[in-house]
């Protein structure tokens, strides 16, 4: 699928940003070391347990394809390392969706637990298309250092969730639109399950929950918040809506290849739109009109055109705070310091 064009560019983006991250980490560690109190306190987390997913009175507004009935699921949570004043855990739990790829049926993530007893606001952090997790992990770590519990998850068919044999070629976003719609739907349901896990933590304030992500993660932040009424804050970075049109009109060679293949096999723009609309954040923008939404957009975005972001913004009633970066999709990395501060401020301020 045409969105796959992001992979190479996003990897270049990661190379650019890794050096910035390293400098940022060193400065943060030095600052924390100077002010770190004696005897840090953390809430203990059992290595395994059960979580109850419950619906709210708003479940009736959740689109049918993203609905979950009340249920209970197991989890594992194992201490991984310290990151300055933050505890980092490996977390796993079953996906609510069972696919033929066995590895894909378990969700893997990292929980960044702030120092203290809380109650803390909490956030789910979502990764980019290319399979690099450094940015989502950096966001989670930065949030936790500011007293915001954060959980990263790997979306369907990424990392440990990739299949073997022929199944290793299956991707969440692919040249097969039906597979993309299935993968995005599963990702939303996984995110809902992740939210239930966060809510189960005694140091987390269940009334202050949010979601954020960059690029694909930004798209999925918008989509999952439409499906999860408990997300009161949504930070969408370099994401957008009206995806089918954006892909259909994209001049990139991968988009052209997809269109040629789709038309050759008897597809049309209308049939493509029919498949993609049910997983397009633009379709559900009206469900976010009562949320606190931040959108950060690149003026010269070569991956998701600015009109895609505008389409999503308009579907949310033109209410979100809309921030324009004077950059492209990849060169937005140059704004990482300021945007990290903007993100932590956004999730720190609650009415």
mmCIF file of N, CA, C and O in Angstrom, residues 5-56:
data_model
loop_
_atom_site.group_PDB
_atom_site.id
_atom_site.type_symbol
_atom_site.label_atom_id
_atom_site.label_comp_id
_atom_site.label_asym_id
_atom_site.label_seq_id
_atom_site.Cartn_x
_atom_site.Cartn_y
_atom_site.Cartn_z
ATOM 1 N N UNK A 5 5.485 3.761 1.636
ATOM 2 C CA UNK A 5 6.553 4.653 1.196
ATOM 3 C C UNK A 5 7.262 5.314 2.365
ATOM 4 O O UNK A 5 8.405 5.746 2.258
ATOM 5 N N UNK A 6 6.621 5.381 3.518
ATOM 6 C CA UNK A 6 7.204 6.059 4.675
ATOM 7 C C UNK A 6 8.423 5.321 5.210
ATOM 8 O O UNK A 6 9.270 5.925 5.854
ATOM 9 N N UNK A 7 8.523 4.013 4.962
ATOM 10 C CA UNK A 7 9.514 3.209 5.658
ATOM 11 C C UNK A 7 10.924 3.763 5.516
ATOM 12 O O UNK A 7 11.605 4.025 6.505
ATOM 13 N N UNK A 8 11.419 3.957 4.310
ATOM 14 C CA UNK A 8 12.781 4.429 4.105
ATOM 15 C C UNK A 8 12.970 5.817 4.685
ATOM 16 O O UNK A 8 13.965 6.107 5.352
ATOM 17 N N UNK A 9 12.014 6.710 4.431
ATOM 18 C CA UNK A 9 12.135 8.080 4.929
ATOM 19 C C UNK A 9 12.121 8.116 6.444
ATOM 20 O O UNK A 9 12.862 8.875 7.069
ATOM 21 N N UNK A 10 11.284 7.273 7.049
ATOM 22 C CA UNK A 10 11.209 7.287 8.507
ATOM 23 C C UNK A 10 12.482 6.727 9.120
ATOM 24 O O UNK A 10 12.913 7.139 10.195
ATOM 25 N N UNK A 11 13.121 5.786 8.445
ATOM 26 C CA UNK A 11 14.397 5.288 8.950
ATOM 27 C C UNK A 11 15.466 6.373 8.889
ATOM 28 O O UNK A 11 16.302 6.506 9.791
ATOM 29 N N UNK A 12 15.438 7.174 7.818
ATOM 30 C CA UNK A 12 16.357 8.310 7.748
ATOM 31 C C UNK A 12 16.051 9.298 8.865
ATOM 32 O O UNK A 12 16.957 9.909 9.456
ATOM 33 N N UNK A 13 14.783 9.455 9.121
ATOM 34 C CA UNK A 13 14.332 10.324 10.203
ATOM 35 C C UNK A 13 14.915 9.850 11.537
ATOM 36 O O UNK A 13 15.421 10.642 12.336
ATOM 37 N N UNK A 14 14.916 8.536 11.746
ATOM 38 C CA UNK A 14 15.434 7.992 12.989
ATOM 39 C C UNK A 14 16.933 8.234 13.118
ATOM 40 O O UNK A 14 17.435 8.553 14.198
ATOM 41 N N UNK A 15 17.653 8.074 12.005
ATOM 42 C CA UNK A 15 19.087 8.327 12.037
ATOM 43 C C UNK A 15 19.355 9.767 12.454
ATOM 44 O O UNK A 15 20.235 10.064 13.264
ATOM 45 N N UNK A 16 18.558 10.693 11.896
ATOM 46 C CA UNK A 16 18.718 12.106 12.228
ATOM 47 C C UNK A 16 18.418 12.371 13.689
ATOM 48 O O UNK A 16 19.115 13.133 14.357
ATOM 49 N N UNK A 17 17.407 11.702 14.207
ATOM 50 C CA UNK A 17 16.943 12.037 15.539
ATOM 51 C C UNK A 17 17.707 11.323 16.647
ATOM 52 O O UNK A 17 17.739 11.774 17.786
ATOM 53 N N UNK A 18 18.359 10.190 16.307
ATOM 54 C CA UNK A 18 19.049 9.427 17.347
ATOM 55 C C UNK A 18 20.127 10.244 18.047
ATOM 56 O O UNK A 18 20.292 10.166 19.265
ATOM 57 N N UNK A 19 20.873 11.027 17.255
ATOM 58 C CA UNK A 19 21.896 11.868 17.869
ATOM 59 C C UNK A 19 21.285 12.891 18.808
ATOM 60 O O UNK A 19 21.822 13.159 19.881
ATOM 61 N N UNK A 20 20.148 13.442 18.398
ATOM 62 C CA UNK A 20 19.466 14.415 19.251
ATOM 63 C C UNK A 20 18.980 13.741 20.529
ATOM 64 O O UNK A 20 19.105 14.289 21.624
ATOM 65 N N UNK A 21 18.461 12.525 20.394
ATOM 66 C CA UNK A 21 17.962 11.795 21.556
ATOM 67 C C UNK A 21 19.092 11.541 22.548
ATOM 68 O O UNK A 21 18.925 11.688 23.755
ATOM 69 N N UNK A 22 20.268 11.150 22.015
ATOM 70 C CA UNK A 22 21.398 10.846 22.882
ATOM 71 C C UNK A 22 21.798 12.059 23.713
ATOM 72 O O UNK A 22 22.017 11.960 24.925
ATOM 73 N N UNK A 23 21.865 13.208 23.045
ATOM 74 C CA UNK A 23 22.218 14.437 23.771
ATOM 75 C C UNK A 23 21.163 14.774 24.811
ATOM 76 O O UNK A 23 21.470 15.146 25.945
ATOM 77 N N UNK A 24 19.906 14.613 24.421
ATOM 78 C CA UNK A 24 18.784 14.914 25.313
ATOM 79 C C UNK A 24 18.826 14.014 26.551
ATOM 80 O O UNK A 24 18.624 14.465 27.670
ATOM 81 N N UNK A 25 19.125 12.719 26.311
ATOM 82 C CA UNK A 25 19.167 11.759 27.421
ATOM 83 C C UNK A 25 20.273 12.103 28.407
ATOM 84 O O UNK A 25 20.091 12.046 29.623
ATOM 85 N N UNK A 26 21.451 12.463 27.876
ATOM 86 C CA UNK A 26 22.579 12.796 28.748
ATOM 87 C C UNK A 26 22.240 14.010 29.606
ATOM 88 O O UNK A 26 22.470 14.020 30.823
ATOM 89 N N UNK A 27 21.681 15.039 28.984
ATOM 90 C CA UNK A 27 21.343 16.242 29.732
ATOM 91 C C UNK A 27 20.274 15.958 30.785
ATOM 92 O O UNK A 27 20.330 16.465 31.903
ATOM 93 N N UNK A 28 19.294 15.118 30.411
ATOM 94 C CA UNK A 28 18.229 14.782 31.352
ATOM 95 C C UNK A 28 18.764 14.010 32.538
ATOM 96 O O UNK A 28 18.403 14.255 33.685
ATOM 97 N N UNK A 29 19.668 13.048 32.274
ATOM 98 C CA UNK A 29 20.252 12.251 33.349
ATOM 99 C C UNK A 29 21.048 13.128 34.297
ATOM 100 O O UNK A 29 20.972 12.984 35.519
ATOM 101 N N UNK A 30 21.815 14.072 33.747
ATOM 102 C CA UNK A 30 22.608 14.952 34.589
ATOM 103 C C UNK A 30 21.723 15.820 35.468
ATOM 104 O O UNK A 30 21.967 16.006 36.656
ATOM 105 N N UNK A 31 20.652 16.328 34.844
ATOM 106 C CA UNK A 31 19.739 17.186 35.592
ATOM 107 C C UNK A 31 19.048 16.414 36.705
ATOM 108 O O UNK A 31 18.926 16.882 37.830
ATOM 109 N N UNK A 32 18.603 15.199 36.392
ATOM 110 C CA UNK A 32 17.910 14.390 37.382
ATOM 111 C C UNK A 32 18.851 13.967 38.518
ATOM 112 O O UNK A 32 18.468 13.897 39.673
ATOM 113 N N UNK A 33 20.096 13.660 38.144
ATOM 114 C CA UNK A 33 21.062 13.218 39.155
ATOM 115 C C UNK A 33 21.294 14.304 40.195
ATOM 116 O O UNK A 33 21.473 14.038 41.381
ATOM 117 N N UNK A 34 21.279 15.559 39.731
ATOM 118 C CA UNK A 34 21.533 16.665 40.641
ATOM 119 C C UNK A 34 20.382 16.887 41.612
ATOM 120 O O UNK A 34 20.572 17.373 42.726
ATOM 121 N N UNK A 35 19.165 16.532 41.189
ATOM 122 C CA UNK A 35 17.986 16.834 42.001
ATOM 123 C C UNK A 35 17.275 15.599 42.524
ATOM 124 O O UNK A 35 16.206 15.704 43.110
ATOM 125 N N UNK A 36 17.843 14.426 42.316
ATOM 126 C CA UNK A 36 17.174 13.189 42.694
ATOM 127 C C UNK A 36 17.081 13.041 44.211
ATOM 128 O O UNK A 36 18.077 13.125 44.921
ATOM 129 N N UNK A 37 15.860 12.813 44.718
ATOM 130 C CA UNK A 37 15.707 12.643 46.158
ATOM 131 C C UNK A 37 16.239 11.285 46.619
ATOM 132 O O UNK A 37 16.376 10.364 45.840
ATOM 133 N N UNK A 38 16.521 11.210 47.901
ATOM 134 C CA UNK A 38 16.994 9.950 48.468
ATOM 135 C C UNK A 38 15.815 9.009 48.667
ATOM 136 O O UNK A 38 14.742 9.418 49.094
ATOM 137 N N UNK A 39 16.053 7.715 48.386
ATOM 138 C CA UNK A 39 15.025 6.718 48.639
ATOM 139 C C UNK A 39 13.824 6.833 47.730
ATOM 140 O O UNK A 39 12.729 7.161 48.200
ATOM 141 N N UNK A 40 13.968 6.595 46.413
ATOM 142 C CA UNK A 40 12.828 6.673 45.502
ATOM 143 C C UNK A 40 11.745 5.664 45.871
ATOM 144 O O UNK A 40 12.039 4.560 46.351
ATOM 145 N N UNK A 41 10.512 6.057 45.652
ATOM 146 C CA UNK A 41 9.366 5.212 45.977
ATOM 147 C C UNK A 41 8.621 4.875 44.696
ATOM 148 O O UNK A 41 8.323 5.751 43.883
ATOM 149 N N UNK A 42 8.344 3.597 44.491
ATOM 150 C CA UNK A 42 7.557 3.157 43.343
ATOM 151 C C UNK A 42 6.472 2.198 43.829
ATOM 152 O O UNK A 42 6.664 1.478 44.811
ATOM 153 N N UNK A 43 5.368 2.190 43.135
ATOM 154 C CA UNK A 43 4.316 1.226 43.422
ATOM 155 C C UNK A 43 4.705 -0.107 42.785
ATOM 156 O O UNK A 43 5.048 -0.164 41.601
ATOM 157 N N UNK A 44 4.673 -1.170 43.557
ATOM 158 C CA UNK A 44 5.037 -2.486 43.038
ATOM 159 C C UNK A 44 4.001 -2.986 42.032
ATOM 160 O O UNK A 44 2.797 -2.694 42.148
ATOM 161 N N UNK A 45 4.482 -3.751 41.057
ATOM 162 C CA UNK A 45 3.613 -4.325 40.036
ATOM 163 C C UNK A 45 3.807 -5.838 40.030
ATOM 164 O O UNK A 45 4.937 -6.315 39.891
ATOM 165 N N UNK A 46 2.733 -6.616 40.166
ATOM 166 C CA UNK A 46 2.866 -8.079 40.103
ATOM 167 C C UNK A 46 3.388 -8.520 38.735
ATOM 168 O O UNK A 46 3.111 -7.879 37.713
ATOM 169 N N UNK A 47 4.146 -9.609 38.719
ATOM 170 C CA UNK A 47 4.693 -10.094 37.450
ATOM 171 C C UNK A 47 3.619 -10.690 36.551
ATOM 172 O O UNK A 47 3.827 -10.809 35.338
ATOM 173 N N UNK A 48 2.501 -11.046 37.107
ATOM 174 C CA UNK A 48 1.382 -11.502 36.291
ATOM 175 C C UNK A 48 0.086 -11.253 37.043
ATOM 176 O O UNK A 48 0.075 -11.096 38.257
ATOM 177 N N UNK A 49 -0.989 -11.196 36.286
ATOM 178 C CA UNK A 49 -2.276 -10.924 36.903
ATOM 179 C C UNK A 49 -3.391 -10.925 35.879
ATOM 180 O O UNK A 49 -3.204 -11.317 34.719
ATOM 181 N N UNK A 50 -4.544 -10.482 36.307
ATOM 182 C CA UNK A 50 -5.731 -10.423 35.458
ATOM 183 C C UNK A 50 -6.269 -8.996 35.458
ATOM 184 O O UNK A 50 -6.228 -8.306 36.485
ATOM 185 N N UNK A 51 -6.761 -8.564 34.322
ATOM 186 C CA UNK A 51 -7.370 -7.233 34.186
ATOM 187 C C UNK A 51 -8.776 -7.394 33.643
ATOM 188 O O UNK A 51 -9.025 -8.222 32.753
ATOM 189 N N UNK A 52 -9.666 -6.616 34.164
ATOM 190 C CA UNK A 52 -11.059 -6.629 33.714
ATOM 191 C C UNK A 52 -11.307 -5.460 32.781
ATOM 192 O O UNK A 52 -11.085 -4.301 33.151
ATOM 193 N N UNK A 53 -11.695 -5.737 31.529
ATOM 194 C CA UNK A 53 -12.097 -4.680 30.606
ATOM 195 C C UNK A 53 -13.591 -4.411 30.811
ATOM 196 O O UNK A 53 -14.414 -5.317 30.671
ATOM 197 N N UNK A 54 -13.920 -3.191 31.151
ATOM 198 C CA UNK A 54 -15.313 -2.789 31.347
ATOM 199 C C UNK A 54 -15.679 -1.706 30.349
ATOM 200 O O UNK A 54 -14.838 -0.882 29.976
ATOM 201 N N UNK A 55 -16.912 -1.696 29.935
ATOM 202 C CA UNK A 55 -17.388 -0.637 29.047
ATOM 203 C C UNK A 55 -17.928 0.520 29.883
ATOM 204 O O UNK A 55 -18.142 0.394 31.087
ATOM 205 N N UNK A 56 -18.122 1.658 29.234
ATOM 206 C CA UNK A 56 -18.693 2.822 29.897
ATOM 207 C C UNK A 56 -20.056 3.132 29.270
ATOM 208 O O UNK A 56 -20.482 2.487 28.310
#
